[in-house]
Coordinates of C-alpha atoms in Angstrom, one line a residue:
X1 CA 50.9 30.2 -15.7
X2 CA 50.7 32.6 -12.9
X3 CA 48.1 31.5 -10.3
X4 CA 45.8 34.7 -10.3
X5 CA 42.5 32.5 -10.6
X6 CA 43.3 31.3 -6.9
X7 CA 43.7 34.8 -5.5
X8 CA 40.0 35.2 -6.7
X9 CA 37.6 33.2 -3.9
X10 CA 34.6 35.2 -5.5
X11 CA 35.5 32.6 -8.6
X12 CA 35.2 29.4 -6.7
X13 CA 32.1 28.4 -4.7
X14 CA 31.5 28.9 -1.0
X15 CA 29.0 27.0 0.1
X16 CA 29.6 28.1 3.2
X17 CA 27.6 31.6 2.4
X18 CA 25.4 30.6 -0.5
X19 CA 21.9 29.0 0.2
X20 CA 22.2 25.9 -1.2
X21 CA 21.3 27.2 -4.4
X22 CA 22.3 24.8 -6.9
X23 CA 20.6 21.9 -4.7
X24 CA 17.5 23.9 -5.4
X25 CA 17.4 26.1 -8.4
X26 CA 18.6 23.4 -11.1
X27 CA 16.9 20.5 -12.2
X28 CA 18.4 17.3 -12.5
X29 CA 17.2 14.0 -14.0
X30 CA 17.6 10.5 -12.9
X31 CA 21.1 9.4 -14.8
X32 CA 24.6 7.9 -14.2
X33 CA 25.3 11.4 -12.4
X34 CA 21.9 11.4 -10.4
X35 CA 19.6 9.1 -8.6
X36 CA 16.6 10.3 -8.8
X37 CA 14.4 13.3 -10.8
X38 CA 14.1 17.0 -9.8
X39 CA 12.8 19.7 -11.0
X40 CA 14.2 23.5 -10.7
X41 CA 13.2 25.5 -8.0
X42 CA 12.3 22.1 -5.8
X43 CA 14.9 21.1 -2.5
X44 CA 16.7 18.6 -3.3
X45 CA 15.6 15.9 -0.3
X46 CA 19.3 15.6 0.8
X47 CA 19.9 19.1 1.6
X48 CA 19.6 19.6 5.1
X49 CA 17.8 23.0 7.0
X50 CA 21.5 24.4 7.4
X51 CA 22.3 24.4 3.7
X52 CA 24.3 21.3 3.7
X53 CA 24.2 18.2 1.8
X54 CA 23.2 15.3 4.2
X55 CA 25.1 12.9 2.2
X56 CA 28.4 14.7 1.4
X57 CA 30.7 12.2 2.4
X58 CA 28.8 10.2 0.0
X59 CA 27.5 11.6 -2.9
X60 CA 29.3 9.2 -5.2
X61 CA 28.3 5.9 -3.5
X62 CA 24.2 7.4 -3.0
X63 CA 24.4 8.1 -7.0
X64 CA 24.9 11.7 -6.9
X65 CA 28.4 12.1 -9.1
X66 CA 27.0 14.9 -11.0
X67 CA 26.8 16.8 -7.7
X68 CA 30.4 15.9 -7.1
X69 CA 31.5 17.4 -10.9
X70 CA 29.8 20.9 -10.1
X71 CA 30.9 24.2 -9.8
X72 CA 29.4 27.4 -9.3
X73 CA 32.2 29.2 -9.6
X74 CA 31.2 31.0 -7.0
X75 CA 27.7 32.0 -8.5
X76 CA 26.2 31.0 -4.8
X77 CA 27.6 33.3 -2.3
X78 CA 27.1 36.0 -5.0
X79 CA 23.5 35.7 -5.7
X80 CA 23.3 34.8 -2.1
X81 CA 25.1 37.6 -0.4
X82 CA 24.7 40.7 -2.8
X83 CA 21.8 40.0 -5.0
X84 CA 19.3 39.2 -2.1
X85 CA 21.4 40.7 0.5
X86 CA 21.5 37.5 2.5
X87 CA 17.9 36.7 2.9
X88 CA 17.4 32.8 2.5
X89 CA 15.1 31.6 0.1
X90 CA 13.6 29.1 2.9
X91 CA 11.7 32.3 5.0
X92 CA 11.3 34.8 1.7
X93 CA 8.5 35.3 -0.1
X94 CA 7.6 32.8 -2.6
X95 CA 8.2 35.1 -5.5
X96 CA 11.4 36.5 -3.8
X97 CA 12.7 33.0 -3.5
X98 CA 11.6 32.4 -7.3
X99 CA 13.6 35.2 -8.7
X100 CA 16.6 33.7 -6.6
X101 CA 16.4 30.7 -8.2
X102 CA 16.3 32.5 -11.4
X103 CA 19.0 35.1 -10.9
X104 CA 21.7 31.8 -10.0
X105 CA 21.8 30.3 -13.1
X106 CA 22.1 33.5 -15.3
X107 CA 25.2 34.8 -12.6
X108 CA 26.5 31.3 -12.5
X109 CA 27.2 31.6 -16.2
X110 CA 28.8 35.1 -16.0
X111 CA 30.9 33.9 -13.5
X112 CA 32.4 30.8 -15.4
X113 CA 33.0 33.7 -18.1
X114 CA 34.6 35.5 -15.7
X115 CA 37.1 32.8 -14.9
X116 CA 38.0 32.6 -18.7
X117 CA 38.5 36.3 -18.8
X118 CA 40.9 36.3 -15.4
X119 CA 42.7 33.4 -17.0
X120 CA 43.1 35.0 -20.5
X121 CA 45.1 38.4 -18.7
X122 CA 47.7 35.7 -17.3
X123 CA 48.5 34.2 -20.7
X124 CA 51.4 36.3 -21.8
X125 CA 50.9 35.7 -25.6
X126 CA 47.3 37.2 -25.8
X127 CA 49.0 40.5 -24.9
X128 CA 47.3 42.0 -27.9
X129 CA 44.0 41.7 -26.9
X130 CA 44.3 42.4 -23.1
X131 CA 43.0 45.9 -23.0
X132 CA 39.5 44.4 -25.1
X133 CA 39.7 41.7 -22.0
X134 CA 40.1 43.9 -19.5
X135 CA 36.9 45.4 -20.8
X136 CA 35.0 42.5 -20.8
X137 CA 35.8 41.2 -17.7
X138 CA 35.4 44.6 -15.9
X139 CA 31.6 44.6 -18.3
X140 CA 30.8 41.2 -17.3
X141 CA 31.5 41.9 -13.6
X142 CA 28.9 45.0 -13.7
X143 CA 26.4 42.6 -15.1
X144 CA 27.0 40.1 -12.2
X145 CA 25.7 42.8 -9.7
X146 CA 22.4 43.7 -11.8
X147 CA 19.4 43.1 -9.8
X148 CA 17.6 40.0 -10.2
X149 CA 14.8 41.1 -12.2
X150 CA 17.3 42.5 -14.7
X151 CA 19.3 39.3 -14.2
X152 CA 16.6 37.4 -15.4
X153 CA 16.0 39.2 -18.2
X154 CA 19.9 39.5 -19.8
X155 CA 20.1 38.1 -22.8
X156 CA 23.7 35.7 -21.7
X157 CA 23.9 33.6 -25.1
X158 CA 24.8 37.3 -26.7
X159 CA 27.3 38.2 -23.9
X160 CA 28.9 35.3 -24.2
X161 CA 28.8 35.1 -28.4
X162 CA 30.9 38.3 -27.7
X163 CA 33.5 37.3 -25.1
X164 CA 33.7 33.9 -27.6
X165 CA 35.5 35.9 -29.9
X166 CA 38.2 37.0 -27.5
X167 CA 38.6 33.9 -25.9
X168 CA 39.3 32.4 -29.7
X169 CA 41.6 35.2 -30.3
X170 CA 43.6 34.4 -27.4
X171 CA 43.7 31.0 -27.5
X172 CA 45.2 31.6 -31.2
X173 CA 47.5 33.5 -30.0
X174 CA 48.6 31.5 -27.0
X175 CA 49.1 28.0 -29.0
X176 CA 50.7 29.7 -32.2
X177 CA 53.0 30.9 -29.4
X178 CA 53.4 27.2 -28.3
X179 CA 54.0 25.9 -31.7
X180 CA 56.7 28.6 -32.7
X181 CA 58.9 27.7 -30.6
X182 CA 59.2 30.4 -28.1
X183 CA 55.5 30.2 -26.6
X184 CA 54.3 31.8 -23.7
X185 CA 55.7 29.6 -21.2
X186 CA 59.0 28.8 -22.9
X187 CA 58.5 25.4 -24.1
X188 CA 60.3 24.4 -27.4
X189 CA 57.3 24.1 -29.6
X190 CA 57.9 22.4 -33.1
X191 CA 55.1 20.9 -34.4
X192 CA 52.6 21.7 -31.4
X193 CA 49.6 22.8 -32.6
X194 CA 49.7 22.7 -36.7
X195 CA 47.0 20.9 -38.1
X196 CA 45.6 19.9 -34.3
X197 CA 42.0 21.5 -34.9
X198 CA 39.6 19.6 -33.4
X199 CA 37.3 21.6 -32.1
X200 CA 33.9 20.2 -31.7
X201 CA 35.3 16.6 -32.1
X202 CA 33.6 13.5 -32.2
X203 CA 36.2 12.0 -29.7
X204 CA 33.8 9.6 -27.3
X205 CA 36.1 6.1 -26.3
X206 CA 38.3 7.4 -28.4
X207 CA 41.8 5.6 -28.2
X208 CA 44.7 8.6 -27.3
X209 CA 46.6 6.9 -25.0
X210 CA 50.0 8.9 -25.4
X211 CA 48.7 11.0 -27.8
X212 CA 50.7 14.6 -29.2
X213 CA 47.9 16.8 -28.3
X214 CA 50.3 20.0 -27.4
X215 CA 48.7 23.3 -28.4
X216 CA 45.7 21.7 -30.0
X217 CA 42.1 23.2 -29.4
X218 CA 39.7 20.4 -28.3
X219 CA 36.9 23.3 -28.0
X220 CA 33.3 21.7 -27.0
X221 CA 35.0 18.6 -28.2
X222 CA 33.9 14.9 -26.5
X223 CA 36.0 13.3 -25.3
X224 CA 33.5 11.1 -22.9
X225 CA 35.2 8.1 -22.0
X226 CA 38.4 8.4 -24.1
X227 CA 41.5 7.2 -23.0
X228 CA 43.8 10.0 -22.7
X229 CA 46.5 7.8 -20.6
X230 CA 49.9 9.8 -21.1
X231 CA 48.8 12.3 -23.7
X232 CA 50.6 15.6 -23.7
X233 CA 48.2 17.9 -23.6
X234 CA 49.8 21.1 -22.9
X235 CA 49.1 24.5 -23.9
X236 CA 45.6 23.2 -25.4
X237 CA 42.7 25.0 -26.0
X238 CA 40.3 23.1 -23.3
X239 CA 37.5 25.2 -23.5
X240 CA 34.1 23.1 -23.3
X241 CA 35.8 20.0 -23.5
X242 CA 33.7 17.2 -22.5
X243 CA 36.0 15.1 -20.0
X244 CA 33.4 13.1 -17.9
X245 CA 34.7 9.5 -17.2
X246 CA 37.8 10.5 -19.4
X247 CA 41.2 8.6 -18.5
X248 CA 44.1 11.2 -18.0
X249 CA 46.0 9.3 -15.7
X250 CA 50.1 10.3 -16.3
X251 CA 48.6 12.8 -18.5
X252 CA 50.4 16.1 -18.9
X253 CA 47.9 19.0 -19.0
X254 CA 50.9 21.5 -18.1
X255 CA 49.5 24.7 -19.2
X256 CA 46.3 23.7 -20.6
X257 CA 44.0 26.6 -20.7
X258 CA 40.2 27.4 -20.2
X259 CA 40.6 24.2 -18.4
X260 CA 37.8 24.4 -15.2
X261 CA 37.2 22.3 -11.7
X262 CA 33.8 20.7 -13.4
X263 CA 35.9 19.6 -16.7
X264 CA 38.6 17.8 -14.3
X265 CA 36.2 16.4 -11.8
X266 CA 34.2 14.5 -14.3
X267 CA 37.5 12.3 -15.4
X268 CA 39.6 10.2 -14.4
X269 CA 43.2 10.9 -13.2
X270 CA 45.9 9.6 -11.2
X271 CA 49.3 10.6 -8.8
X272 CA 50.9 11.1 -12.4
X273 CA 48.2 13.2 -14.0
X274 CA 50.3 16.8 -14.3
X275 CA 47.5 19.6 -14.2
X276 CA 47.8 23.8 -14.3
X277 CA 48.3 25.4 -10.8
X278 CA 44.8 26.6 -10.8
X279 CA 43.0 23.6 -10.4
X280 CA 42.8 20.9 -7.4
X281 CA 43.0 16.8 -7.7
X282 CA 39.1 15.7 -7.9
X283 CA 39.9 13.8 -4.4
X284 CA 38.4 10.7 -5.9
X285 CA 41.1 10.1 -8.1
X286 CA 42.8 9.1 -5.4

């Protein structure tokens, strides 16, 4: 798949020129993934007065993996930069700095929507619905740049029942591709995706070492814990897949689609572990 997500830097996060907004705005509870409680709109104690974690080097050994799993997606510097035209939350006005905190989450959405939608006009086989993509990514974009008191108010769970049904139109398209032989990225199908619906799954610890997963859709599925050693997995739906502590070591997820940074930095993986060419190696898979 052509690589047009990583030409897009307003789709992955900069923490660079955001505000430390995620270490502010969301909650988080004391888990596996975090050490202690928080509550939205409260610092978290390790961010520092420049915007930086304080532990960075080590989140995972302080009990903060769930900050090492998150993305923006570039939601930061967005809400940082154009929505409050740089002022930091720190020395604005209480009630400035409470719609900041409100705006993120809302554009932090739109913006993993965005991703989808800039992924979808790279798939070859959803050719048939790339003009009604087109439109949503160019309406989504003009709702990303709303101010924040209209932010606050957008009604996201609508937008996004809407985009849904593109993004399941393409991904039939794509995988029926896949499985006919001829597929958008040339493999030699056969049995790919027939009868691989399993969308929503029930798949916690499940046992799929080496499993035939090509051009299935494991949509919202869980797949917490399972042990995905070898599985082919390409050209499957990954959309909302829930990956976190999942093996995919040797795992071939060539082509995989609506596959995102957060879903592949809460497995497991290894040197063999095959991913798509817009994703990185979760450097603690190393």
């Amino acid at each position: 798949m052509p690589d047009q997500t990583a030409g897009l830097p307003q789709l992955r996060g900069d923490c660079g020129n955001c505000f430390g907004l995620c270490c502010v705005a969301l909650p988080f509870a004391a888990s596996a993934d975090f050490a202690l409680d928080k509550p939205a709109g409260t610092p978290c104690p390790n961010l520092a007065a420049d915007h930086r974690c304080g532990i960075h080097a080590r989140l995972r050994d302080k009990g903060f993996t769930g900050c090492t799993v998150y993305d923006c997606f570039g939601a930061g510097q967005k809400v940082s930069r154009h929505t409050f035209d740089g002022q930091d939350w720190r020395t604005a006005p209480k009630d400035r700095a409470r719609r900041m905190f409100e705006a993120f989450p809302v554009v932090r959405q739109l913006h993993e929507l965005l991703w989808y939608l800039t992924e979808a006009l790279t798939l070859p086989a959803a050719r048939p619905v790339h003009p009604e993509l087109r439109g949503a990514l160019e309406e989504t974009e003009r709702l990303t740049l709303l101010p924040a008191g209209q932010l606050a108010a957008l009604d996201v769970a609508a937008h996004r029942a809407e985009i849904n049904v593109l993004l399941l139109r393409t991904s039939e398209l794509v995988r029926a591709a896949a499985a006919g032989g001829k597929g958008a990225r040339g493999g030699k199908g056969g049995k790919g995706g027939k009868g691989k619906d399993r969308r929503g799954a029930d798949l916690m610890g499940a046992r799929l070492r080496g499993a035939d997963l090509r051009g299935a859709t494991l949509r919202g599925a869980y797949l917490i814990a399972a042990d995905l050693t070898g599985a082919d997995l390409r050209d499957a739906d990954m959309i909302g897949a829930d990956l976190r502590d999942a093996d995919l070591s040797d795992a071939d997820l060539t082509g995989a689609f609506f596959l995102t940074q957060p879903q592949v930095n809460a497995a497991r993986g290894s040197g063999g572990t095959r991913l798509p060419g817009t994703l990185s190696r979760p450097a603690h898979w190393e």
